[in-house]
PDB file of C-alpha atoms in Angstrom:
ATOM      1  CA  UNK A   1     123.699-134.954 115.170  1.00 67.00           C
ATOM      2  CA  UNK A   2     126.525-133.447 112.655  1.00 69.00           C
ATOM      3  CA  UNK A   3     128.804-132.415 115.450  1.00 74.00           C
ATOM      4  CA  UNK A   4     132.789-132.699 115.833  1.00 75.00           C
ATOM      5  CA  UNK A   5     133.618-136.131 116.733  1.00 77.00           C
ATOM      6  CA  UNK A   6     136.435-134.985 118.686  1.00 73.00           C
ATOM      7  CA  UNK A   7     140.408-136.509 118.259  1.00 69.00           C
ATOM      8  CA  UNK A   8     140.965-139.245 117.944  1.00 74.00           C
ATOM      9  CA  UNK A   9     137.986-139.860 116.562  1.00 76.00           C
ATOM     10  CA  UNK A  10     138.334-143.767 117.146  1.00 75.00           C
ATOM     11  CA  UNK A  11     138.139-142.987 120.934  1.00 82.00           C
ATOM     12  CA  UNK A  12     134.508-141.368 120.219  1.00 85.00           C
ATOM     13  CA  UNK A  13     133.203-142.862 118.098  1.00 87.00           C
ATOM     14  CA  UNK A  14     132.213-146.507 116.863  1.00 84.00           C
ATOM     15  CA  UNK A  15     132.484-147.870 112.535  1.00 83.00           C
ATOM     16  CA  UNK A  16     129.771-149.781 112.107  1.00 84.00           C
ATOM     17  CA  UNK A  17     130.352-152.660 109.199  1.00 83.00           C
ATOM     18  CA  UNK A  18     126.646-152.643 107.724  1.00 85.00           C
ATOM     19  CA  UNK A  19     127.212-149.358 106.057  1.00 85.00           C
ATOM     20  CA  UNK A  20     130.884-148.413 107.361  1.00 83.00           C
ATOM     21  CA  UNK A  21     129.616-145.028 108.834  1.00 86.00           C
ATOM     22  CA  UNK A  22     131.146-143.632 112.250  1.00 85.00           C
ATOM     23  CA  UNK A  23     128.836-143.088 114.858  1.00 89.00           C
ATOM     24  CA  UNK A  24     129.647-140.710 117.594  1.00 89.00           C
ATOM     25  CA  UNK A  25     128.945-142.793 120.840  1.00 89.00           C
ATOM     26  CA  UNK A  26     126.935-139.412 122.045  1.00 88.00           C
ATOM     27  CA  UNK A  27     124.617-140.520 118.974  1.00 88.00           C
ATOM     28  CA  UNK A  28     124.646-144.584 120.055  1.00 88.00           C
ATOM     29  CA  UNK A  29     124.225-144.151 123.652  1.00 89.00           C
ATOM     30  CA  UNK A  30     121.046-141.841 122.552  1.00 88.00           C
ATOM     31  CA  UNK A  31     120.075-144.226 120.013  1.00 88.00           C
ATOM     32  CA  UNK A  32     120.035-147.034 122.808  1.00 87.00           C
ATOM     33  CA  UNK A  33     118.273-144.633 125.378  1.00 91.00           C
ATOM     34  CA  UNK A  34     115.579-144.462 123.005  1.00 89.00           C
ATOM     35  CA  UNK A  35     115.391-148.434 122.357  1.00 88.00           C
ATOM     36  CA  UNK A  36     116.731-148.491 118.924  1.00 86.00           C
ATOM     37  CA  UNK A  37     119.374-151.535 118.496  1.00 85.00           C
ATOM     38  CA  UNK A  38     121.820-152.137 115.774  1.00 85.00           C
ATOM     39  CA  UNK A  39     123.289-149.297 113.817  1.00 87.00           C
ATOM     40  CA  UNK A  40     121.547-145.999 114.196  1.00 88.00           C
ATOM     41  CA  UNK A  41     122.627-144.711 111.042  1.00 88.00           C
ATOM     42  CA  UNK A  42     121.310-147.078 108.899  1.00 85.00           C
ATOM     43  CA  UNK A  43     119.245-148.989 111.041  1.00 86.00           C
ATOM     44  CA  UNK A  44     120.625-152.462 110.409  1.00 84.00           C
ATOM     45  CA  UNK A  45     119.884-155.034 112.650  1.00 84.00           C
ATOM     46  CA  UNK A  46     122.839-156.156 115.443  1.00 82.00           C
ATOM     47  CA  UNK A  47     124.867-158.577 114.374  1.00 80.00           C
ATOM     48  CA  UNK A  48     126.883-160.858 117.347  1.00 80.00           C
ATOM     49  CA  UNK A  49     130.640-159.684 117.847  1.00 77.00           C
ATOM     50  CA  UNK A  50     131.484-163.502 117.055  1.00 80.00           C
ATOM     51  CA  UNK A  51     129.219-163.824 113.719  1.00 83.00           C
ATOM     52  CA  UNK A  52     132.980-163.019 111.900  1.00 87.00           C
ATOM     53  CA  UNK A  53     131.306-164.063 108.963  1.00 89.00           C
ATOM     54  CA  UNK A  54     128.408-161.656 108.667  1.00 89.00           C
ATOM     55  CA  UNK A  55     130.960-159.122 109.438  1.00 88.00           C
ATOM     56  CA  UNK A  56     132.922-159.541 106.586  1.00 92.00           C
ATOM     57  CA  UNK A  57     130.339-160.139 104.617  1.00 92.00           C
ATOM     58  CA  UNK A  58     129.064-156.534 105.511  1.00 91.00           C
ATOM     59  CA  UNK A  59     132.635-155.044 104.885  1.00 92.00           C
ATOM     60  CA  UNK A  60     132.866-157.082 101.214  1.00 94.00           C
ATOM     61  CA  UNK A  61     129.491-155.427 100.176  1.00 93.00           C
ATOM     62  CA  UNK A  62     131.006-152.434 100.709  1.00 92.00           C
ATOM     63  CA  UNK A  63     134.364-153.074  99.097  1.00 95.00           C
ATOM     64  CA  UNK A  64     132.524-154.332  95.861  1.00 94.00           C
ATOM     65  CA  UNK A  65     130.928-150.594  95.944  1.00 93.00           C
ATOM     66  CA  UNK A  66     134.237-149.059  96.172  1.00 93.00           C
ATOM     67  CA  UNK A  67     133.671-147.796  99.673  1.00 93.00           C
ATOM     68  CA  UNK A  68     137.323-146.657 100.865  1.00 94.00           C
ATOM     69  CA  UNK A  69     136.109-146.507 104.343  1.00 93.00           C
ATOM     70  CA  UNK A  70     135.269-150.629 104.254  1.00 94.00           C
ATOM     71  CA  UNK A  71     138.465-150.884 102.037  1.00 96.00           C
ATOM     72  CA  UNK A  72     140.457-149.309 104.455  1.00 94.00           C
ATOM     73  CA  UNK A  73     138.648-151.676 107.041  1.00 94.00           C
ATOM     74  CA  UNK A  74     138.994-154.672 105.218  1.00 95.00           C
ATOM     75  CA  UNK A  75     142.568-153.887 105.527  1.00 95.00           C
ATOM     76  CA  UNK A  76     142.878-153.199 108.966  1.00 93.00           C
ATOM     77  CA  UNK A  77     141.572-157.197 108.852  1.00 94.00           C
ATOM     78  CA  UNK A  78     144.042-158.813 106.799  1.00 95.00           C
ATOM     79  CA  UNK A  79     147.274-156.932 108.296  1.00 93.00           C
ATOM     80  CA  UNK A  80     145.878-158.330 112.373  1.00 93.00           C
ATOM     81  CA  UNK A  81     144.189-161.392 110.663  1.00 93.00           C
ATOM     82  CA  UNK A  82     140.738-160.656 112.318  1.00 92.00           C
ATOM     83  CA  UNK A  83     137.036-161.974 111.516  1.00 90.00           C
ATOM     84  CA  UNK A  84     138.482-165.423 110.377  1.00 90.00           C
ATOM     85  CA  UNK A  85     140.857-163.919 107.849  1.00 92.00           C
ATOM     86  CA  UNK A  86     144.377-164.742 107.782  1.00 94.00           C
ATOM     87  CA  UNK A  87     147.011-162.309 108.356  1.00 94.00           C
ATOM     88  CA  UNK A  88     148.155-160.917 104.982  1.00 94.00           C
ATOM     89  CA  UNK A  89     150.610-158.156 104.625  1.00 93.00           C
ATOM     90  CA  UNK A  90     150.669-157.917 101.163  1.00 93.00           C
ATOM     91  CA  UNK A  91     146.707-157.586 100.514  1.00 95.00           C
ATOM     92  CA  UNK A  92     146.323-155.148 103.294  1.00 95.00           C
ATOM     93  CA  UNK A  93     148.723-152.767 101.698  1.00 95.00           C
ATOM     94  CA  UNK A  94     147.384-153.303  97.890  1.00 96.00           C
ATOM     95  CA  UNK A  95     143.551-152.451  99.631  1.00 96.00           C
ATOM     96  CA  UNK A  96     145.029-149.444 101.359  1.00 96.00           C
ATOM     97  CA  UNK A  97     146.942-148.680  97.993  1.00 96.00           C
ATOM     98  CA  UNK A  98     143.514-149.170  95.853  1.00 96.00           C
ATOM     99  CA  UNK A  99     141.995-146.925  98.624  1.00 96.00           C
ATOM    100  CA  UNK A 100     144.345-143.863  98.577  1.00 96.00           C
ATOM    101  CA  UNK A 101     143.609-144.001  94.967  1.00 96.00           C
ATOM    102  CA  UNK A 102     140.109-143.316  95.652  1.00 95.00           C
ATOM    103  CA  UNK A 103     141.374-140.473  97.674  1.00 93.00           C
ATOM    104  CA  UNK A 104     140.817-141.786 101.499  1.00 95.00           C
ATOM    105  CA  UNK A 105     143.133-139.080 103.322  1.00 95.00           C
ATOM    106  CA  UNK A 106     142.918-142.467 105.720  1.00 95.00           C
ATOM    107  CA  UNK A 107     144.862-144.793 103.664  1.00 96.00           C
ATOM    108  CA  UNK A 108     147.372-142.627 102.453  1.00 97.00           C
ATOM    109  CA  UNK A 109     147.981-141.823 105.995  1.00 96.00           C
ATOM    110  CA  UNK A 110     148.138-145.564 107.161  1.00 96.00           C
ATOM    111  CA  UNK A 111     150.567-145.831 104.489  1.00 96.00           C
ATOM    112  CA  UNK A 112     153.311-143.184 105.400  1.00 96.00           C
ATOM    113  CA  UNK A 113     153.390-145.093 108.504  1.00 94.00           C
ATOM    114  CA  UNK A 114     153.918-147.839 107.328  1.00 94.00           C
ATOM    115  CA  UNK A 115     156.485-147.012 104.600  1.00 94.00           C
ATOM    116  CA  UNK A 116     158.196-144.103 107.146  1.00 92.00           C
ATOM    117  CA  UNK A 117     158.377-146.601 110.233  1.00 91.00           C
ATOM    118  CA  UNK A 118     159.534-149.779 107.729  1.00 89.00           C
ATOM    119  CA  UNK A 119     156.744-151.660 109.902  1.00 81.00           C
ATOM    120  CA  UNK A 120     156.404-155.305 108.106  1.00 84.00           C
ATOM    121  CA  UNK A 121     157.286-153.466 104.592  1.00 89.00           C
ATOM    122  CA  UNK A 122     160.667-151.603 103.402  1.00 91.00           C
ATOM    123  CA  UNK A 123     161.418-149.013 104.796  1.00 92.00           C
ATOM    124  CA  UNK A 124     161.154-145.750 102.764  1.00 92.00           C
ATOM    125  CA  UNK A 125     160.736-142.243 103.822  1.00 91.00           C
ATOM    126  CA  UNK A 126     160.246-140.356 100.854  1.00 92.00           C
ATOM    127  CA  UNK A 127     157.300-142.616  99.990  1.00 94.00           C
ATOM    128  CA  UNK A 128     155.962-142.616 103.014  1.00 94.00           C
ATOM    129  CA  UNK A 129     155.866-138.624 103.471  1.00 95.00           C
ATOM    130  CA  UNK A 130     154.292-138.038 100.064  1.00 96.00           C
ATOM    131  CA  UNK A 131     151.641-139.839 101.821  1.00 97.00           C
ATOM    132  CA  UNK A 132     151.446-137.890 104.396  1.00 96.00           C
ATOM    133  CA  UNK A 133     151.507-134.711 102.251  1.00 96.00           C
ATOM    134  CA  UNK A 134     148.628-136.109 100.264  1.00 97.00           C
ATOM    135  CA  UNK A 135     146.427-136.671 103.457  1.00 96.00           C
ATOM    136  CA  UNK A 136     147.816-133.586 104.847  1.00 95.00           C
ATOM    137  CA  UNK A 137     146.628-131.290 101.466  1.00 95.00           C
ATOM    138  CA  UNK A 138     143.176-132.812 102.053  1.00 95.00           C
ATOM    139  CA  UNK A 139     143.278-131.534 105.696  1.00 92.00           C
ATOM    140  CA  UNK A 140     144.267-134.524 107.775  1.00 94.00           C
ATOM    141  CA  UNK A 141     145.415-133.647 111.022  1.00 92.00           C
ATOM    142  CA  UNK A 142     147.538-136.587 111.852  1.00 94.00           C
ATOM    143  CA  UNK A 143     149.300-136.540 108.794  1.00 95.00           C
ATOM    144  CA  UNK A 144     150.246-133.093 109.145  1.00 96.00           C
ATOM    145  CA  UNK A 145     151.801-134.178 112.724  1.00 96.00           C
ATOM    146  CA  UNK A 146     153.466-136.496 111.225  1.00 96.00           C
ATOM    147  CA  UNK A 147     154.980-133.962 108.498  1.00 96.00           C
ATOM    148  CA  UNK A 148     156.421-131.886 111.010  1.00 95.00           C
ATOM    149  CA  UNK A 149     158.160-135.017 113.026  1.00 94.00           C
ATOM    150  CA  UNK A 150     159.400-135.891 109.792  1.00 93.00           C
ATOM    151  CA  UNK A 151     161.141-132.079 109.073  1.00 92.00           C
ATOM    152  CA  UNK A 152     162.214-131.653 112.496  1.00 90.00           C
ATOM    153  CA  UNK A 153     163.605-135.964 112.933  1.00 84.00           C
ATOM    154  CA  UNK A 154     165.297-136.663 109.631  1.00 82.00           C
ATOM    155  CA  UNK A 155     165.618-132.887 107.826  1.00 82.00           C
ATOM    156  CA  UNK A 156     166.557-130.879 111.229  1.00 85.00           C
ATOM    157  CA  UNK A 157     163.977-127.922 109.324  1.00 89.00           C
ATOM    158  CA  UNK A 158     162.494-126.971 112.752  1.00 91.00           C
ATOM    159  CA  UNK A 159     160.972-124.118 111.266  1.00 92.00           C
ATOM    160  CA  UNK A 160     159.221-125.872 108.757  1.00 93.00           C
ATOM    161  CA  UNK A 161     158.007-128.549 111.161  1.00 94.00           C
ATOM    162  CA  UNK A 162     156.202-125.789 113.724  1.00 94.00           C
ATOM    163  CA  UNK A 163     154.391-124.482 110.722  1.00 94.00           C
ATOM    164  CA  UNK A 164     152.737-128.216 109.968  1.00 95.00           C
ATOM    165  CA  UNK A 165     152.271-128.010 113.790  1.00 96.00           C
ATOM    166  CA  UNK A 166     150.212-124.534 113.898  1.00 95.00           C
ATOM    167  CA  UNK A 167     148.046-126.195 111.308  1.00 95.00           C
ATOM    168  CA  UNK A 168     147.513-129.209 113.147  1.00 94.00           C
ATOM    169  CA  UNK A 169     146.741-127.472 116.528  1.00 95.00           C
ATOM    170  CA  UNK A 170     144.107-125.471 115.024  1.00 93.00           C
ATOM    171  CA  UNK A 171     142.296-128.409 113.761  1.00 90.00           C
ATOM    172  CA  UNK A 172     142.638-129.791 117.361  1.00 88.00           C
ATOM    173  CA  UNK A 173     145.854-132.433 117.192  1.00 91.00           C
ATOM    174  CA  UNK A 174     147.072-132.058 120.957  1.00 92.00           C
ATOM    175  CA  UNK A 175     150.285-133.732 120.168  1.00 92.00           C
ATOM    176  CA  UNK A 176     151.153-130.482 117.882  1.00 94.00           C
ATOM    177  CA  UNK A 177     149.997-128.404 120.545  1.00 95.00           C
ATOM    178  CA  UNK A 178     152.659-129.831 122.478  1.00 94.00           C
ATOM    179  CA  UNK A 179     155.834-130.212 119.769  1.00 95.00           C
ATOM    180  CA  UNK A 180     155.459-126.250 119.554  1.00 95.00           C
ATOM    181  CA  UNK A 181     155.611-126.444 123.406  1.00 94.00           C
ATOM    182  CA  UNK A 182     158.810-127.734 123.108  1.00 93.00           C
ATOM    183  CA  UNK A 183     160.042-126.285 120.386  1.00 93.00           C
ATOM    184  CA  UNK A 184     159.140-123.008 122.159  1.00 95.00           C
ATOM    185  CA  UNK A 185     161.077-124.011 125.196  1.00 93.00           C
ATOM    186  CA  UNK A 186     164.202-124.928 123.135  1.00 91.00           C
ATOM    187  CA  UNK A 187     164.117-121.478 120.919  1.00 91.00           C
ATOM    188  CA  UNK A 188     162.852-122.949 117.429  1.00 91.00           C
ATOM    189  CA  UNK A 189     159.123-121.003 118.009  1.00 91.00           C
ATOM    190  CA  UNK A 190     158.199-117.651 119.018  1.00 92.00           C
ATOM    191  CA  UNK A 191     156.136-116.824 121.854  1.00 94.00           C
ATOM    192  CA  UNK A 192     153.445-115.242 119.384  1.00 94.00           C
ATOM    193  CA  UNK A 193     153.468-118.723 117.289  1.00 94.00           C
ATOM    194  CA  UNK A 194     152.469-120.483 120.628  1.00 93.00           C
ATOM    195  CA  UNK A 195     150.265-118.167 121.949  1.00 94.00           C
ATOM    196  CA  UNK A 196     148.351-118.421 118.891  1.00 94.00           C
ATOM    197  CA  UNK A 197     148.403-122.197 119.086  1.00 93.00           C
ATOM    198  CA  UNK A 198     146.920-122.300 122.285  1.00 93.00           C
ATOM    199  CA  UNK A 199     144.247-119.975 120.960  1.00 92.00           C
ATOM    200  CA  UNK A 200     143.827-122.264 117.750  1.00 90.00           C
ATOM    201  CA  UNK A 201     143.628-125.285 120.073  1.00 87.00           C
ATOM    202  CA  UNK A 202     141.055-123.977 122.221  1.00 75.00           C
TER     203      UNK A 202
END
């Protein structure tokens, strides 16, 4: 249908492993209505949520293409040790590595968590927020929330961190909407930067 999926995006919409595409669940529940089963983007038949194997199977096709969405996915896989894989730190993080090198605004994202939190890797910030700025120059929303937790948290550049914010609002992150809340309460934003906020949000 080529409309918004709105945020998060995981929320509405479903990844499907055949051919790694999100589907709006709008577009699957119409898909279903209309007596299609499997993937209505590419058709593929449905696969059991147990058949682990076919699953990765689907997601290693992909990989082998150079598909950052599957390596992202595959992944996701090894760092929860899901679909019969065991749980591997250290291969999640080279996939999501090989991925950001690709250029998936996703990975580099995952990433500065992961480096800026020092969740199951060392802890480093710097890393972690040139991750974030690389998602965030390719206009990832999250990441840019992130960049402005990150100025305000650990630099105390308030300033700086509601103008990541205004960006974020207007491409529809509620959480900015509501840091320049706050930071309007408290005195670090303007009543114009949050009435325009509101108005980016909307």
């Amino acid at each position: 249908c080529f409309l918004f999926i709105g945020l998060p995006v995981g929320e509405h919409a479903k990844m499907y492993a055949c051919c790694m595409k999100m589907v709006c669940k709008g577009c699957v529940l119409a898909a279903q209505l209309r007596g299609l089963r499997g993937c209505p983007f590419c058709r593929a038949p449905p696969t059991r949520i147990d058949d682990h194997a076919s699953q990765l199977a689907m997601i290693q096709k992909r990989v082998d293409k150079g598909d950052t969405a599957a390596i992202n996915q595959l992944g996701g896989e090894y760092i929860h040790g899901r679909l019969g894989l065991s749980k591997n730190v250290t291969r999640a993080i080279e996939l999501w590595t090989d991925s950001a090198k690709l250029g998936s605004v996703e990975a580099h994202y995952v990433l500065g968590h992961m480096y800026c939190s020092g969740e199951l890797v060392e802890e480093d910030i710097s890393r972690g927020v040139q991750h974030w700025q690389k998602a965030a120059m390719k206009g990832h929303a999250s990441s840019r929330y992130k960049l402005g937790v990150a100025e305000c948290i650990t630099q105390g550049n308030c300033k700086l961190a509601v103008r990541h914010w205004m960006i974020s609002t207007k491409m529809g992150d509620e959480g900015s909407l509501n840091e320049i809340r706050r930071m309007f309460m408290r005195g670090h934003a303007t009543k114009a930067q949050y009435a325009e906020a509101l108005l980016g949000y909307r």
